[in-house]
């Protein structure tokens, strides 16, 4: 079996490892498309150079003892998998749409579609996906461990709402930093039914600024 996969692999982390392990679990040959610097910088402010990323990836594969792999430049979302005789493609769940689009293009070219194997995102301690940009920003380490307290803003200065949020999140995360911020609910003072839900959402969105999570609590009548 010939398996295709791709990525930037900027700072190799647990999410990358899960993706790579899944590809090798299928057996056979594995082609790893490594995004070129030009492609990697699309939507990113900083990324390690291609050759450095390749060296790190090669070293990890050798330490893992994997055989039958090839690393090549990936200059577009599809790479060689769109036209070459691969059997399967391994993607993270946020890239499943790309794999489906690739299969549509293969069908248009008269080629059989690839079996798509979707790997769930690996989450950090704060339940957000592990990502190289977060590691670079020193939010988390490569395994997803938080390197600073979780920042939670409650869209209210009501001490009851703040304490309640801190109590609940304290059972889920290690010492979250919870504070209240004064924001507008953008609904009437006494909201009814769906308006109360809208008020809570508005508060959460406004509170999210400069925080990891925003919490909105709106009292209303249903």
CSV table of C-alpha atoms in Angstrom, one decimal:
chain,number,residue,atom,x,y,z
A,1,UNK,CA,0.0,0.0,0.0
A,2,UNK,CA,1.2,3.5,-0.8
A,3,UNK,CA,0.1,6.1,1.7
A,4,UNK,CA,0.2,9.9,1.3
A,5,UNK,CA,0.2,12.5,3.9
A,6,UNK,CA,1.4,16.1,4.3
A,7,UNK,CA,2.0,18.9,6.7
A,8,UNK,CA,4.3,21.8,7.7
A,9,UNK,CA,5.7,20.0,10.8
A,10,UNK,CA,7.1,23.3,12.1
A,11,UNK,CA,7.7,22.3,15.7
A,12,UNK,CA,7.1,18.5,15.9
A,13,UNK,CA,4.5,17.8,18.5
A,14,UNK,CA,2.0,15.2,19.8
A,15,UNK,CA,-0.5,16.0,17.1
A,16,UNK,CA,2.1,15.4,14.3
A,17,UNK,CA,3.2,12.2,16.0
A,18,UNK,CA,-0.4,10.9,16.0
A,19,UNK,CA,-0.8,11.7,12.3
A,20,UNK,CA,2.5,10.0,11.4
A,21,UNK,CA,1.9,7.0,13.5
A,22,UNK,CA,-1.5,6.5,11.8
A,23,UNK,CA,0.1,6.6,8.4
A,24,UNK,CA,2.7,4.0,9.3
A,25,UNK,CA,0.0,1.8,11.0
A,26,UNK,CA,-1.4,1.3,7.5
A,27,UNK,CA,1.8,-0.4,6.4
A,28,UNK,CA,3.6,-0.1,3.1
A,29,UNK,CA,5.3,3.0,1.7
A,30,UNK,CA,4.6,6.4,3.2
A,31,UNK,CA,5.1,9.6,1.3
A,32,UNK,CA,5.3,12.7,3.5
A,33,UNK,CA,4.7,15.9,1.7
A,34,UNK,CA,6.5,18.7,3.6
A,35,UNK,CA,5.2,22.2,2.7
A,36,UNK,CA,7.7,24.5,1.1
A,37,UNK,CA,8.6,27.8,2.9
A,38,UNK,CA,6.4,29.7,0.5
A,39,UNK,CA,3.3,27.5,1.2
A,40,UNK,CA,4.0,27.2,4.9
A,41,UNK,CA,4.1,31.0,5.3
A,42,UNK,CA,0.6,31.4,3.9
A,43,UNK,CA,-1.4,32.4,6.9
A,44,UNK,CA,1.6,32.3,9.3
A,45,UNK,CA,3.9,35.0,10.5
A,46,UNK,CA,6.8,32.7,11.2
A,47,UNK,CA,7.9,29.1,10.4
A,48,UNK,CA,11.2,27.2,10.5
A,49,UNK,CA,13.0,26.8,7.2
A,50,UNK,CA,12.2,23.8,5.0
A,51,UNK,CA,15.5,22.1,5.4
A,52,UNK,CA,15.5,22.4,9.2
A,53,UNK,CA,11.9,21.0,9.3
A,54,UNK,CA,13.0,18.2,7.1
A,55,UNK,CA,16.0,17.3,9.2
A,56,UNK,CA,13.9,17.3,12.4
A,57,UNK,CA,11.3,15.1,10.7
A,58,UNK,CA,13.9,12.6,9.4
A,59,UNK,CA,15.5,12.4,12.9
A,60,UNK,CA,12.1,11.6,14.5
A,61,UNK,CA,11.3,9.0,11.9
A,62,UNK,CA,14.7,7.3,12.4
A,63,UNK,CA,14.3,7.4,16.2
A,64,UNK,CA,10.9,5.8,15.8
A,65,UNK,CA,12.4,3.0,13.7
A,66,UNK,CA,10.1,3.6,10.7
A,67,UNK,CA,11.1,2.3,7.3
A,68,UNK,CA,9.8,2.8,3.8
A,69,UNK,CA,9.2,6.6,3.9
A,70,UNK,CA,10.0,9.4,1.6
A,71,UNK,CA,9.8,13.2,2.3
A,72,UNK,CA,9.2,15.5,-0.6
A,73,UNK,CA,8.3,19.2,-1.1
A,74,UNK,CA,4.6,20.1,-1.0
A,75,UNK,CA,3.9,23.2,-3.1
A,76,UNK,CA,0.1,23.0,-3.1
A,77,UNK,CA,-2.7,21.4,-1.0
A,78,UNK,CA,-2.8,18.3,-3.1
A,79,UNK,CA,0.8,17.5,-4.0
A,80,UNK,CA,1.6,14.3,-6.0
A,81,UNK,CA,-1.3,12.5,-4.4
A,82,UNK,CA,-3.6,14.0,-6.9
A,83,UNK,CA,-2.1,12.2,-9.9
A,84,UNK,CA,0.2,9.4,-8.6
A,85,UNK,CA,-0.8,5.8,-7.8
A,86,UNK,CA,-1.4,6.1,-4.1
A,87,UNK,CA,-3.9,4.0,-2.2
A,88,UNK,CA,-4.7,6.0,0.8
A,89,UNK,CA,-4.3,9.4,2.4
A,90,UNK,CA,-4.0,10.3,6.1
A,91,UNK,CA,-5.3,13.7,7.3
A,92,UNK,CA,-6.1,15.4,10.5
A,93,UNK,CA,-9.9,16.1,11.0
A,94,UNK,CA,-9.5,19.7,10.0
A,95,UNK,CA,-8.1,18.7,6.6
A,96,UNK,CA,-10.7,16.1,5.7
A,97,UNK,CA,-12.3,18.6,3.2
A,98,UNK,CA,-9.0,18.9,1.4
A,99,UNK,CA,-8.8,15.1,1.0
A,100,UNK,CA,-12.3,14.9,-0.4
A,101,UNK,CA,-11.5,17.7,-2.9
A,102,UNK,CA,-8.4,15.8,-3.9
A,103,UNK,CA,-10.5,12.7,-4.6
A,104,UNK,CA,-12.9,14.7,-6.7
A,105,UNK,CA,-9.9,15.9,-8.8
A,106,UNK,CA,-8.6,12.3,-9.1
A,107,UNK,CA,-12.0,11.2,-10.3
A,108,UNK,CA,-12.0,14.0,-12.9
A,109,UNK,CA,-8.6,12.8,-14.1
A,110,UNK,CA,-9.9,9.2,-14.4
A,111,UNK,CA,-8.0,7.9,-11.3
A,112,UNK,CA,-9.5,5.9,-8.5
A,113,UNK,CA,-10.2,7.8,-5.2
A,114,UNK,CA,-7.9,7.3,-2.2
A,115,UNK,CA,-9.1,5.7,1.0
A,116,UNK,CA,-9.3,8.7,3.5
A,117,UNK,CA,-8.1,8.0,7.0
A,118,UNK,CA,-9.0,10.8,9.4
A,119,UNK,CA,-7.0,11.3,12.6
A,120,UNK,CA,-8.7,13.2,15.4
A,121,UNK,CA,-6.9,16.4,16.6
A,122,UNK,CA,-4.8,16.0,19.7
A,123,UNK,CA,-5.9,18.4,22.3
A,124,UNK,CA,-3.9,20.3,24.9
A,125,UNK,CA,-4.8,20.6,28.5
A,126,UNK,CA,-7.2,23.5,27.7
A,127,UNK,CA,-9.1,21.3,25.2
A,128,UNK,CA,-7.8,23.4,22.2
A,129,UNK,CA,-5.8,21.6,19.5
A,130,UNK,CA,-2.0,21.4,20.0
A,131,UNK,CA,-0.4,23.6,17.3
A,132,UNK,CA,3.1,24.8,16.5
A,133,UNK,CA,2.1,28.5,16.8
A,134,UNK,CA,0.9,27.9,20.4
A,135,UNK,CA,4.2,26.2,21.3
A,136,UNK,CA,6.2,29.0,19.7
A,137,UNK,CA,4.1,31.5,21.7
A,138,UNK,CA,5.0,29.5,24.9
A,139,UNK,CA,1.4,28.7,25.6
A,140,UNK,CA,1.9,25.0,25.7
A,141,UNK,CA,4.7,22.4,25.3
A,142,UNK,CA,4.9,19.8,22.6
A,143,UNK,CA,2.7,17.4,24.5
A,144,UNK,CA,0.0,20.0,25.2
A,145,UNK,CA,0.8,20.9,28.7
A,146,UNK,CA,-0.1,24.4,29.6
A,147,UNK,CA,2.9,26.6,30.4
A,148,UNK,CA,0.8,29.4,31.9
A,149,UNK,CA,-2.5,29.7,33.7
A,150,UNK,CA,-5.6,29.4,31.5
A,151,UNK,CA,-7.0,32.9,31.0
A,152,UNK,CA,-10.8,33.1,31.3
A,153,UNK,CA,-12.8,36.3,31.0
A,154,UNK,CA,-16.4,36.4,32.2
A,155,UNK,CA,-18.5,38.9,30.4
A,156,UNK,CA,-19.8,40.5,33.6
A,157,UNK,CA,-18.5,42.2,36.7
A,158,UNK,CA,-21.1,40.4,38.8
A,159,UNK,CA,-19.1,38.6,41.5
A,160,UNK,CA,-21.6,35.7,41.7
A,161,UNK,CA,-21.1,34.9,38.0
A,162,UNK,CA,-17.4,35.2,38.3
A,163,UNK,CA,-17.2,32.9,41.4
A,164,UNK,CA,-19.5,30.4,39.7
A,165,UNK,CA,-17.3,30.3,36.6
A,166,UNK,CA,-14.1,29.9,38.6
A,167,UNK,CA,-15.6,27.1,40.6
A,168,UNK,CA,-16.7,25.1,37.6
A,169,UNK,CA,-13.5,25.7,35.6
A,170,UNK,CA,-11.5,24.8,38.6
A,171,UNK,CA,-12.7,21.3,38.4
A,172,UNK,CA,-11.6,21.0,34.8
A,173,UNK,CA,-8.3,23.0,34.6
A,174,UNK,CA,-5.4,23.6,36.9
A,175,UNK,CA,-5.7,27.0,38.6
A,176,UNK,CA,-7.5,28.9,35.8
A,177,UNK,CA,-7.2,32.7,36.0
A,178,UNK,CA,-10.7,34.0,35.9
A,179,UNK,CA,-11.7,37.6,35.9
A,180,UNK,CA,-14.7,39.7,35.1
A,181,UNK,CA,-14.8,42.3,32.3
A,182,UNK,CA,-17.5,44.9,31.7
A,183,UNK,CA,-19.1,44.2,28.4
A,184,UNK,CA,-22.5,45.0,26.7
A,185,UNK,CA,-25.0,42.2,26.3
A,186,UNK,CA,-26.6,44.1,23.4
A,187,UNK,CA,-30.1,42.9,24.5
A,188,UNK,CA,-32.8,44.4,26.7
A,189,UNK,CA,-32.3,44.7,30.4
A,190,UNK,CA,-34.9,41.9,30.9
A,191,UNK,CA,-34.4,39.6,28.0
A,192,UNK,CA,-37.0,36.9,27.1
A,193,UNK,CA,-36.4,33.5,25.6
A,194,UNK,CA,-34.0,33.5,22.6
A,195,UNK,CA,-32.9,37.1,23.5
A,196,UNK,CA,-31.4,35.7,26.7
A,197,UNK,CA,-29.3,33.2,24.7
A,198,UNK,CA,-28.2,36.0,22.3
A,199,UNK,CA,-27.2,38.1,25.3
A,200,UNK,CA,-25.0,35.3,26.7
A,201,UNK,CA,-23.4,34.7,23.4
A,202,UNK,CA,-22.7,38.4,22.9
A,203,UNK,CA,-21.1,38.6,26.4
A,204,UNK,CA,-18.9,35.6,25.7
A,205,UNK,CA,-17.7,37.0,22.4
A,206,UNK,CA,-16.8,40.3,23.9
A,207,UNK,CA,-15.1,38.7,26.9
A,208,UNK,CA,-13.0,36.5,24.7
A,209,UNK,CA,-10.7,39.4,23.7
A,210,UNK,CA,-7.2,38.9,25.3
A,211,UNK,CA,-8.3,35.6,26.8
A,212,UNK,CA,-8.3,31.9,26.0
A,213,UNK,CA,-12.0,31.5,26.8
A,214,UNK,CA,-14.8,33.9,27.1
A,215,UNK,CA,-17.9,33.1,29.2
A,216,UNK,CA,-21.3,34.7,28.9
A,217,UNK,CA,-24.0,34.3,31.5
A,218,UNK,CA,-27.3,36.1,30.9
A,219,UNK,CA,-30.4,36.0,33.1
A,220,UNK,CA,-33.7,35.9,31.3
A,221,UNK,CA,-37.3,34.6,31.3
A,222,UNK,CA,-38.4,31.6,29.2
